[in-house]
Short mmCIF file of C-alpha atoms and ligand atoms in Angstrom, two decimals:
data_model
loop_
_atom_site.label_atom_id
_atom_site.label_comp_id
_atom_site.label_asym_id
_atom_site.label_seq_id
_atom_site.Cartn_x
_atom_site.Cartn_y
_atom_site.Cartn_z
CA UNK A 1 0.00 0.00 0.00
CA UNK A 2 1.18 3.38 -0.70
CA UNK A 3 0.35 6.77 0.27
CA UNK A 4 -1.12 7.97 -2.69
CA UNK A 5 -4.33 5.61 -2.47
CA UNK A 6 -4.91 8.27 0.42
CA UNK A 7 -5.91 5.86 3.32
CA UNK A 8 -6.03 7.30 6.45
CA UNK A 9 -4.38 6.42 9.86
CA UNK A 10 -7.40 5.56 11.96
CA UNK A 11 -7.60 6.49 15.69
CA UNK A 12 -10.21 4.97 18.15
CA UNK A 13 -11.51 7.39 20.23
CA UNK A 14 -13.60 6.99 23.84
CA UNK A 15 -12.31 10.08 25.74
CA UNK A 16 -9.59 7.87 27.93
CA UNK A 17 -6.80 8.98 28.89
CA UNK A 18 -5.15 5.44 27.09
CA UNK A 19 -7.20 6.77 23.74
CA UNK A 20 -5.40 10.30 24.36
CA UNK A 21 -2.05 8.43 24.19
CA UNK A 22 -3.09 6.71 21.13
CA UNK A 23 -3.97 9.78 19.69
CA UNK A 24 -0.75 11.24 19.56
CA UNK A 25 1.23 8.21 18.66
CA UNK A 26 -1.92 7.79 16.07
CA UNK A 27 -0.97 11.77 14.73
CA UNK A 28 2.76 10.76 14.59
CA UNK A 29 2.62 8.00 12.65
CA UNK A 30 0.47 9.85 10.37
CA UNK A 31 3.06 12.35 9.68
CA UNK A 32 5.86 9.60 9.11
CA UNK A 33 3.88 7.96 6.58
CA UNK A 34 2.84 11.10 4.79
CA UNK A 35 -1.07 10.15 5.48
CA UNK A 36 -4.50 12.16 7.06
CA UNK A 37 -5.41 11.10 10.50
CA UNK A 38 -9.21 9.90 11.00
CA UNK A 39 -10.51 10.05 14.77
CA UNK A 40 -13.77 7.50 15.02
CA UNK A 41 -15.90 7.50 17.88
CA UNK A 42 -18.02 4.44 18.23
CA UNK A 43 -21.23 5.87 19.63
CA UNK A 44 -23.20 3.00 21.18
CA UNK A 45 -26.41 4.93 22.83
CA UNK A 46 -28.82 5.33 20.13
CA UNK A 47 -28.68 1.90 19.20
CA UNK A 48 -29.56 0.86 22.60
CA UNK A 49 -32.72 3.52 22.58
CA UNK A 50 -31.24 5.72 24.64
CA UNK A 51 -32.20 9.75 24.50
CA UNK A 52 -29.19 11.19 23.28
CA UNK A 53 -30.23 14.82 22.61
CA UNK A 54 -29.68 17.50 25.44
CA UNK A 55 -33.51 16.91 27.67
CA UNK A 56 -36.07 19.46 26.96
CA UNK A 57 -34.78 23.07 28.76
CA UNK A 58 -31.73 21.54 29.61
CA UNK A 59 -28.42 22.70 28.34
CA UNK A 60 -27.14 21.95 24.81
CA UNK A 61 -24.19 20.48 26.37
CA UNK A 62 -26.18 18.32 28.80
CA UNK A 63 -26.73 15.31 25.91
CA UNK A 64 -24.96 12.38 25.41
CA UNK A 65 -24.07 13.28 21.40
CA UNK A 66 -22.84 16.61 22.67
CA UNK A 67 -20.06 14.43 24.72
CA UNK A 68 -19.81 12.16 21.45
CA UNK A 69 -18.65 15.20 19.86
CA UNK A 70 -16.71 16.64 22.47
CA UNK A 71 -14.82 14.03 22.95
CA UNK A 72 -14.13 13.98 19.02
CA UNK A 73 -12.81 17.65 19.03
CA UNK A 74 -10.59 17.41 22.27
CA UNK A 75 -8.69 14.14 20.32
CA UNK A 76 -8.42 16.42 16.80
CA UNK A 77 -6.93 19.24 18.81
CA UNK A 78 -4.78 17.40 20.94
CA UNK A 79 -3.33 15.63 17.54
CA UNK A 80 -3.33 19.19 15.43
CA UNK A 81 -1.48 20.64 18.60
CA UNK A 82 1.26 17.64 18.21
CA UNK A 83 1.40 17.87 14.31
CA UNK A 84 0.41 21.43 12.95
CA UNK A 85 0.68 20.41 9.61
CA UNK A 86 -1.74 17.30 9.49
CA UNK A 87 -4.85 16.67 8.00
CA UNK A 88 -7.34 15.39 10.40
CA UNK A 89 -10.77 14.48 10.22
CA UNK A 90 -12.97 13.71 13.45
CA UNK A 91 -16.41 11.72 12.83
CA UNK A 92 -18.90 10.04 15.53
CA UNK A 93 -20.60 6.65 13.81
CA UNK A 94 -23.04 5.04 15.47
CA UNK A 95 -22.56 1.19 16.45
CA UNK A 96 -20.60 -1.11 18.89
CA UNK A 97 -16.69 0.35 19.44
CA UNK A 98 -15.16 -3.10 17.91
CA UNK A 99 -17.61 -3.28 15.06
CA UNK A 100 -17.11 0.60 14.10
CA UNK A 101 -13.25 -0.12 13.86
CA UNK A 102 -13.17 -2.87 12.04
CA UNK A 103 -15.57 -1.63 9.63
CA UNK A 104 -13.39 1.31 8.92
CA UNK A 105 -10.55 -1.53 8.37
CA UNK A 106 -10.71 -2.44 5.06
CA UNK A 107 -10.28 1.34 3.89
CA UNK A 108 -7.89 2.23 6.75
CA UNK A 109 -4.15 2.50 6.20
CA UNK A 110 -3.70 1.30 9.99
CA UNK A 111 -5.74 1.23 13.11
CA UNK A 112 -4.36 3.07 16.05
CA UNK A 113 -6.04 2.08 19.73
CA UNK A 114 -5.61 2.76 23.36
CA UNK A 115 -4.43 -0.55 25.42
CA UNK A 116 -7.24 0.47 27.89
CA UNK A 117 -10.46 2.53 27.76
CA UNK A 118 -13.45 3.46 29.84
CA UNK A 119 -14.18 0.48 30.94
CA UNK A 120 -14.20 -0.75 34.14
CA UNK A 121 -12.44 -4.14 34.33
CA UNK A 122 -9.03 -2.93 36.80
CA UNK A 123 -7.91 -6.34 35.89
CA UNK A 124 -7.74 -6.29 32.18
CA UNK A 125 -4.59 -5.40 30.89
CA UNK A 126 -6.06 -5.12 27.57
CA UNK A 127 -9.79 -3.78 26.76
CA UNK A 128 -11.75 -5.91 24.70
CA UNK A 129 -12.00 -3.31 22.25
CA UNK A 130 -8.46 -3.56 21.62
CA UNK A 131 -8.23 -7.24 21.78
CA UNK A 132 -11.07 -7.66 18.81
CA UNK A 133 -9.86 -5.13 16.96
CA UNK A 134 -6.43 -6.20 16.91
CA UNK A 135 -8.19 -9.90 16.24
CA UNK A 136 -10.26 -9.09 13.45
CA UNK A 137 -8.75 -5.88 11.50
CA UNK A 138 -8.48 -6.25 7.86
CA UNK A 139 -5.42 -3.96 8.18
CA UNK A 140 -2.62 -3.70 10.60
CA UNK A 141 -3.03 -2.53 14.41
CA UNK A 142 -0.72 -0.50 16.07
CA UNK A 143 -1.42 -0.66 19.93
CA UNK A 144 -0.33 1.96 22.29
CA UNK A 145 1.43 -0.19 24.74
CA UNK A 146 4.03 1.33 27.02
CA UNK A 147 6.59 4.14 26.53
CA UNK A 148 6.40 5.79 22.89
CA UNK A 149 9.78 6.58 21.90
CA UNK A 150 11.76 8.50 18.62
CA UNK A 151 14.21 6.47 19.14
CA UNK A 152 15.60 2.54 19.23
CA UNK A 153 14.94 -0.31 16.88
CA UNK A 154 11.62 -1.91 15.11
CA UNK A 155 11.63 -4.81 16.63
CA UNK A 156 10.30 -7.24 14.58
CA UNK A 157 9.22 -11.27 15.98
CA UNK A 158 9.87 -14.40 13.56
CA UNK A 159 9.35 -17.83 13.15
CA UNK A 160 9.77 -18.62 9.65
CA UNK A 161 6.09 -18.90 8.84
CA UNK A 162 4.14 -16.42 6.51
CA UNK A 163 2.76 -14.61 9.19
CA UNK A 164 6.45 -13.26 10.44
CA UNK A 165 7.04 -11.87 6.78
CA UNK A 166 4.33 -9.85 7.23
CA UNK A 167 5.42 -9.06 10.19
CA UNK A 168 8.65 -8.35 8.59
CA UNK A 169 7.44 -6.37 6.16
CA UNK A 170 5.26 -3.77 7.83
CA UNK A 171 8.59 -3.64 10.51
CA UNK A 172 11.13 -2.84 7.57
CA UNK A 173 8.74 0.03 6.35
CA UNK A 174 8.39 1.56 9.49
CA UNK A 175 11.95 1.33 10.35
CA UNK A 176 12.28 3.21 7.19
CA UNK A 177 9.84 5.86 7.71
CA UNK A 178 11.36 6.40 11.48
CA UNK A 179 15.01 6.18 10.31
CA UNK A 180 15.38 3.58 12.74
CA UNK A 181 17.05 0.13 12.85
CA UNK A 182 15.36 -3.38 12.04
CA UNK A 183 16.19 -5.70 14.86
CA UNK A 184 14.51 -9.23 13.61
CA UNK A 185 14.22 -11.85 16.55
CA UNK A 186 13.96 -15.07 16.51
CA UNK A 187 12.88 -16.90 19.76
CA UNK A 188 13.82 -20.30 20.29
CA UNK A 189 12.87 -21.80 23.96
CA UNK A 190 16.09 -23.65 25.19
CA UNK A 191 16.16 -27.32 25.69
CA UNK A 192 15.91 -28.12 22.18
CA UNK A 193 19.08 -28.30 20.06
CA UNK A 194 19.00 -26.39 16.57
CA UNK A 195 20.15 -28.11 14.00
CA UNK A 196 23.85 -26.66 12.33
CA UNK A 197 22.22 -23.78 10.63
CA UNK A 198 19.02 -23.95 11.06
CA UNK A 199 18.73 -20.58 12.84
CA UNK A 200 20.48 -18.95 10.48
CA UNK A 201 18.70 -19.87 7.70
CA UNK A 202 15.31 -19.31 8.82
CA UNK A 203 16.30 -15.65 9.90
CA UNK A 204 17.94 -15.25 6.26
CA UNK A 205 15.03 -16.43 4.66
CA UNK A 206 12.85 -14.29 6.94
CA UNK A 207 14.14 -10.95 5.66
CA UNK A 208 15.03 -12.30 2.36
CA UNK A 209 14.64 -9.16 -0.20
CA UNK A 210 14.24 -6.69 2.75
CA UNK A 211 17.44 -5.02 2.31
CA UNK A 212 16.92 -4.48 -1.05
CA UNK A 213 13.46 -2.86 -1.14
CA UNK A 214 14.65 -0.95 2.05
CA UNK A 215 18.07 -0.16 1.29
CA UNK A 216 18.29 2.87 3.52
CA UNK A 217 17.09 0.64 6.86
CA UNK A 218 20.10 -1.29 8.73
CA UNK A 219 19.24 -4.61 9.13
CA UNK A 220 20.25 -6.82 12.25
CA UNK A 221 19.15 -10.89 13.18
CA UNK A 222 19.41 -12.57 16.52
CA UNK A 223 18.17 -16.08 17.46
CA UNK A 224 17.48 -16.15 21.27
CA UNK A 225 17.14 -18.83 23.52
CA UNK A 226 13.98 -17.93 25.26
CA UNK A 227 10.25 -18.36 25.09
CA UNK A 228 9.14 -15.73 22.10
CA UNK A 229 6.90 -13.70 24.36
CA UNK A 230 9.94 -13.41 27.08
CA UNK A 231 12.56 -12.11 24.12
CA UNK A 232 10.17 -9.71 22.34
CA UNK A 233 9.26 -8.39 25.96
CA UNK A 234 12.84 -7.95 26.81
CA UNK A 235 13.41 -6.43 23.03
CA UNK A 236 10.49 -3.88 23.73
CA UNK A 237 12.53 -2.47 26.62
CA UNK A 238 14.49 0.18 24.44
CA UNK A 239 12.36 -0.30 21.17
CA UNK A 240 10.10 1.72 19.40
CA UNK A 241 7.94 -0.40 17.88
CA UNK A 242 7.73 -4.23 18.00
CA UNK A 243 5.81 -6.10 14.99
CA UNK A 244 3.87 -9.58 15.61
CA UNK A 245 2.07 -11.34 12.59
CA UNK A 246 -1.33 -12.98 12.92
CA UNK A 247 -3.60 -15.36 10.76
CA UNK A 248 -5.63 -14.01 8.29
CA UNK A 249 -8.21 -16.35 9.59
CA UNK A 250 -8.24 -18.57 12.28
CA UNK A 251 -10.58 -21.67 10.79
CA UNK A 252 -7.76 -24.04 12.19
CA UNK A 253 -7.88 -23.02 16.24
CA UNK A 254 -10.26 -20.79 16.23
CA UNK A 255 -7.77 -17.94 17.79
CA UNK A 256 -7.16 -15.45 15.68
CA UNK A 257 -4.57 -13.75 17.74
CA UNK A 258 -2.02 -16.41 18.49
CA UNK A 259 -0.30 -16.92 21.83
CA UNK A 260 2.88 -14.85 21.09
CA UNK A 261 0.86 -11.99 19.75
CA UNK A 262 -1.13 -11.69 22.70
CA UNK A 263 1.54 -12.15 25.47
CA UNK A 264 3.41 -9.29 23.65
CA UNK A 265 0.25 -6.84 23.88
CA UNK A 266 -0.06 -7.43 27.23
CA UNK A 267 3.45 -7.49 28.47
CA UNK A 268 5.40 -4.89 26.04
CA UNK A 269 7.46 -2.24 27.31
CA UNK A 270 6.52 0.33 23.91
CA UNK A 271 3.92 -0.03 21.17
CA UNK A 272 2.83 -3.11 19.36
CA UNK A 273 1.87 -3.31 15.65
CA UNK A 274 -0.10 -6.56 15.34
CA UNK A 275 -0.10 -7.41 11.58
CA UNK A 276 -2.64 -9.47 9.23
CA UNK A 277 -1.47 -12.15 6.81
CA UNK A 278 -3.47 -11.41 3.44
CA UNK A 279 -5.32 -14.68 2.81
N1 ATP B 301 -16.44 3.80 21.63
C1 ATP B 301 -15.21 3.76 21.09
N2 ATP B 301 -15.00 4.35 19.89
C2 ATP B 301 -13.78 4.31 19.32
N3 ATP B 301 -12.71 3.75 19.89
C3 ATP B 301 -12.86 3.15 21.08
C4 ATP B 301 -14.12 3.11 21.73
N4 ATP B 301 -13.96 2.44 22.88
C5 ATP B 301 -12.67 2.06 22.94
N5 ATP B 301 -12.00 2.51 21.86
C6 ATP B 301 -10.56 2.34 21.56
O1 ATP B 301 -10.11 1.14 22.13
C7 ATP B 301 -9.08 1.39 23.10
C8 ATP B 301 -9.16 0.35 24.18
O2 ATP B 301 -10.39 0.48 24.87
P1 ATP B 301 -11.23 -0.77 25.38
O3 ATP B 301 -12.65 -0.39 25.31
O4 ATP B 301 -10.76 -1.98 24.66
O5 ATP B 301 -10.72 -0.88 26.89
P2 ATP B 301 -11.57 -0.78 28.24
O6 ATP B 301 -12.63 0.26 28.05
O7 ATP B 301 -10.57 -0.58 29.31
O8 ATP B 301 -12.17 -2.22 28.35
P3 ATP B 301 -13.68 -2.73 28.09
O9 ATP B 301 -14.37 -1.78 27.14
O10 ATP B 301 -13.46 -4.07 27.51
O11 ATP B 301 -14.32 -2.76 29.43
C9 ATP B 301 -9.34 2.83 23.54
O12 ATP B 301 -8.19 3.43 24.09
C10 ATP B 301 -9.73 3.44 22.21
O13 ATP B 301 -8.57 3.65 21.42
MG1 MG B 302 -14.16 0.22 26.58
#
């Protein structure tokens, strides 16, 4: 995908203090990839039959689509205040949160979310808005985890199947549009001898053409002997972004979002990027 089909980065919006975050990394990543930022609020009330007009002699301001829109502005202001020179569009559309996002999916360049939201579950780490979203997108999701930092590696996980090299992919371009280096990991519990090699050629094959169609983005590989979710947590520690793939569709267990995947959302030290396989 390129920036001239004129996606947008989509933001998720709920008036959270999480959502703020993911607003600004949302109105960054905009800028880097030379795309319009798009703040969605899913507005749930009038599908439930609530009133959501101010009450009769009560104050504009006193309805529940006043906050909608509220809420809206304060997120394109706070992102125009980061990035003066963005394009930014703010729109309320009523449905379900998850439903709304991954609607706007197949037309979105990315998906930006909050790790939390509203909600009231202390002992989520991740809201189920996120989690669906990041399960069911038809593009990739960038989570705002942790610390957001300018500077440190993409970290990119592998594993030699399809879904890494997407991973792969979406890490080299971002590396690219950050200046930053690609740090590809491979995680490889202990206990189990590789065979002569065998590291080393899966991590070739998993950036195989990378350097070439991102010749300006320094490339390193590391096979580590640790459980994936352990080594991409310890990665995350001074990275800027770390990249997991995902299925495409999940007929086989059923989980879309596979183990690794969701360990890393819940336990990463900076933003994750969860990433579809097409197909
Ligand atoms: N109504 C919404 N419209 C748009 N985006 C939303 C909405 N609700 C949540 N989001 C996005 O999803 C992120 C995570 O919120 P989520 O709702 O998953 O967490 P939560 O509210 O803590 O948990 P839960 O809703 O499961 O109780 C938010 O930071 C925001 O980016
Ligand atoms: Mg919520």
């Amino acid at each position: 995908m390129n920036s001239a089909d004129g996606a947008a980065v989509v933001v998720g919006v709920d008036g959270s203090e999480p959502a703020t975050r993911a607003v600004l990394l949302a109105a960054r990543e905009a800028v880097r990839r030379n795309r319009p930022l798009r703040v969605v609020h899913g507005f749930i009330w009038p599908l439930l039959g609530v009133p959501v007009a101010a009450p009769a002699g009560a104050p504009p301001h006193a309805g529940l689509r006043h906050q909608a829109e509220q809420l809206v502005a304060d997120a394109v202001n706070a992102a125009q205040a980061q990035e003066s020179g963005l394009r930014i569009t703010g729109e309320i559309i009523d449905g379900e949160a998850a439903a709304v996002l991954i609607g706007e999916s197949p037309t979105a360049a990315l998906i930006v979310l909050g790790d939390r939201g509203l909600g009231g579950f202390a002992s989520l780490v991740i809201g189920s808005v996120a989690l669906q979203v990041t399960a069911y997108a038809e593009c990739p999701v960038l989570v705002a985890r942790g610390t957001a930092r300018d500077t440190g590696p993409v970290v990119a996980g592998v594993d030699g199947s399809a879904l890494s090299r997407a991973a792969v992919e979406f890490a080299a371009e971002a590396a690219s549009c950050r200046g930053a280096p690609l740090r590809v990991v491979y995680a490889r519990p202990g206990g189990r001898a590789a065979q002569a090699g065998e590291e080393e050629r899966l991590l070739a094959e998993s950036v195989a053409g990378i350097a070439e169609r991102w010749p300006d983005v320094p490339i390193t590989r590391e096979a580590v002997h640790a459980r994936p979710v352990a080594a991409l947590t310890e990665a995350s520690r001074d990275a800027q972004l770390v990249v997991v793939g995902r299925q495409g569709r999940g007929e086989l267990s059923g989980l879309l979002l596979g183990s690794v995947s969701q360990g890393i959302l819940h336990r990463s030290a900076c933003p994750v990027a969860v990433v579809r396989t097409p197909g």
